[in-house]
XYZ file of C-alpha atoms in Angstrom:
215
model
C 87.750 131.209 100.045
C 85.799 127.630 99.474
C 83.001 125.797 99.036
C 81.638 121.702 100.094
C 81.965 119.354 97.493
C 79.617 119.547 95.561
C 78.960 114.984 96.020
C 81.139 112.844 97.028
C 83.472 112.722 93.782
C 83.678 116.574 93.256
C 85.006 119.806 94.699
C 85.449 122.672 94.276
C 87.251 125.771 96.483
C 89.187 129.350 95.165
C 91.548 130.905 97.085
C 93.100 134.773 96.592
C 96.476 136.095 95.543
C 98.041 135.596 99.179
C 97.511 131.619 98.793
C 100.076 132.001 96.048
C 102.812 133.779 97.289
C 102.701 136.219 94.587
C 103.395 139.955 95.719
C 101.208 142.204 93.168
C 100.872 145.900 93.808
C 97.426 147.754 93.613
C 98.942 151.418 91.921
C 101.800 150.723 91.001
C 102.294 146.749 89.605
C 104.115 143.957 90.250
C 106.293 144.129 93.093
C 109.784 143.734 92.624
C 109.767 140.560 94.974
C 107.496 138.892 92.154
C 110.819 138.952 89.409
C 112.422 135.292 91.644
C 111.708 132.302 91.438
C 110.469 130.487 93.832
C 109.749 126.192 95.068
C 107.236 124.662 94.503
C 104.027 124.616 96.687
C 101.894 122.095 97.536
C 98.195 122.925 98.433
C 95.717 120.203 99.460
C 92.624 119.490 97.080
C 88.793 120.249 98.713
C 87.250 116.930 99.465
C 89.911 114.717 98.730
C 92.902 112.920 100.501
C 96.463 112.229 98.362
C 95.337 114.724 95.733
C 97.732 117.680 95.594
C 97.996 121.100 93.443
C 101.537 122.606 93.121
C 102.081 125.949 92.182
C 105.370 128.094 91.475
C 106.361 131.585 90.851
C 107.981 131.693 88.311
C 110.893 135.281 86.513
C 111.225 134.036 83.182
C 108.422 134.709 81.775
C 106.001 136.065 85.141
C 104.007 133.262 85.875
C 102.669 130.249 87.394
C 103.453 127.075 86.628
C 100.691 124.525 88.235
C 100.803 120.451 88.112
C 98.725 118.465 89.830
C 99.084 114.864 92.021
C 98.142 112.393 92.283
C 99.086 109.764 95.026
C 95.976 107.001 94.715
C 95.145 104.581 92.898
C 93.177 106.495 90.580
C 92.487 108.975 87.619
C 91.808 112.520 88.087
C 89.582 114.668 85.821
C 90.602 118.537 87.301
C 89.325 121.537 85.454
C 91.585 125.195 86.798
C 89.412 127.685 86.537
C 91.087 131.092 86.247
C 87.548 133.332 85.226
C 87.191 136.598 87.201
C 91.357 137.269 87.261
C 92.835 140.710 85.731
C 96.106 140.586 83.407
C 96.463 137.153 83.448
C 95.988 134.864 80.836
C 97.226 131.452 80.263
C 100.523 130.070 77.396
C 97.731 128.335 75.378
C 95.327 131.110 75.568
C 92.033 131.363 77.709
C 91.181 130.904 81.317
C 90.817 126.910 82.208
C 92.763 124.323 82.687
C 91.663 121.026 82.243
C 94.267 117.745 83.191
C 93.698 113.896 83.461
C 96.379 112.607 86.064
C 96.983 109.189 86.363
C 97.753 106.801 89.483
C 101.529 107.533 91.284
C 102.329 110.361 88.918
C 102.578 114.466 89.022
C 100.713 116.391 85.929
C 101.990 119.075 84.292
C 98.872 121.758 83.616
C 100.245 124.513 82.625
C 101.499 128.674 83.024
C 99.521 131.130 83.670
C 101.151 134.211 82.320
C 100.993 138.166 82.959
C 99.896 139.680 80.643
C 101.808 143.665 81.819
C 103.853 143.221 84.477
C 103.867 147.230 85.057
C 100.061 147.199 85.928
C 97.788 146.013 88.757
C 97.123 141.775 88.836
C 93.737 139.710 90.298
C 94.065 136.059 90.828
C 91.044 134.066 91.031
C 90.285 130.307 90.881
C 88.065 127.918 91.349
C 88.345 124.695 90.876
C 86.436 120.929 90.479
C 87.789 117.398 89.764
C 85.656 113.435 89.639
C 87.481 110.383 90.790
C 87.811 107.221 88.063
C 89.275 104.250 88.240
C 92.316 103.148 85.914
C 91.656 100.869 82.635
C 93.424 98.308 82.465
C 96.034 98.467 81.104
C 97.023 101.603 82.801
C 97.163 98.871 85.773
C 99.045 95.947 84.342
C 102.080 98.587 83.045
C 102.164 99.763 87.320
C 102.435 96.412 88.285
C 104.898 95.322 86.040
C 106.794 98.675 86.832
C 107.132 97.559 90.805
C 107.624 94.166 90.153
C 110.053 94.931 88.340
C 111.631 97.298 90.870
C 110.313 95.371 93.940
C 113.177 92.793 92.459
C 115.860 94.921 92.049
C 115.219 95.687 95.658
C 114.947 92.237 97.042
C 118.797 91.441 94.607
C 119.867 94.646 96.690
C 118.699 93.903 99.993
C 120.139 90.068 99.217
C 122.975 91.380 98.676
C 123.047 93.083 101.520
C 122.389 90.018 104.424
C 118.909 91.584 104.964
C 117.528 88.165 104.867
C 120.825 87.435 107.394
C 119.531 86.474 110.737
C 122.543 86.968 112.383
C 122.642 90.523 111.679
C 121.808 92.602 114.586
C 118.891 95.803 114.197
C 121.911 98.232 114.707
C 123.687 96.264 111.772
C 120.630 96.809 109.343
C 119.937 100.772 110.623
C 123.994 101.326 109.010
C 123.958 99.615 106.272
C 120.144 101.072 105.684
C 122.557 104.435 106.096
C 125.259 103.313 104.103
C 123.636 102.777 100.496
C 120.582 105.114 100.934
C 118.477 102.496 100.829
C 114.920 101.199 103.125
C 114.955 97.921 104.831
C 113.209 94.743 102.807
C 112.436 91.980 104.814
C 113.093 89.062 102.832
C 110.900 86.661 104.599
C 108.087 89.185 103.827
C 108.478 90.749 100.689
C 106.239 93.229 99.300
C 104.563 90.780 96.313
C 101.713 88.580 95.910
C 103.397 86.179 97.947
C 103.532 87.162 100.922
C 99.853 87.729 100.977
C 98.026 84.742 100.035
C 97.715 81.590 100.742
C 98.849 78.721 98.556
C 97.716 75.652 97.125
C 99.085 72.151 97.438
C 100.063 73.099 94.227
C 101.807 76.638 94.904
C 98.629 78.247 92.748
C 98.182 81.495 95.072
C 95.140 81.543 96.214
C 93.497 85.620 95.309
C 91.309 87.906 95.247
C 91.789 88.715 91.411
C 91.698 92.217 92.591
C 94.855 94.228 90.588
C 97.942 95.358 93.651
C 99.750 98.272 93.356
C 102.610 97.920 96.753
C 103.660 101.469 98.922
C 105.992 102.538 101.492
């Protein structure tokens, strides 16, 4: 049901119908249970961390929706091949899905349709992937977005008194629960100023590498 990666940056695998929870009959067509929509199911990708394939069983029309999540600082080129399947077709035609997922994004790949729900169906798939470095424009957009969010969080943290050393741990925990927020330490915020030393002119001494902060 799977194959080892052919190289350090490329993997392939396959799954049977049971892995995607589609109840197909061998003689009598599709079971009635397939007409109920389900929550997305998360699948690990062989040979790479922090990249996930999501499948969602849908009822109108009877189909599977595929999404790819890239939870790492890379661009993922992903190909999903359904050749060998029976009674399936993609909404765009053919049996191959290709997508490029940007860093920290969940990207819609496409929908696999059952052609005739009165007939048996067989699902086969295999995938390949490669990791690329994000381009500078994407990195700059991510950093700008991160910085804007962090600044808002720091304002919220200050207004809630997180920088007040008189607060107890219990008081901080109660505040986080009340406002559904995570604690942010204003003495060590998620900014470059917390990671690099400064010169006498208060300029940061960095290695020039872009930084994004993740909790």
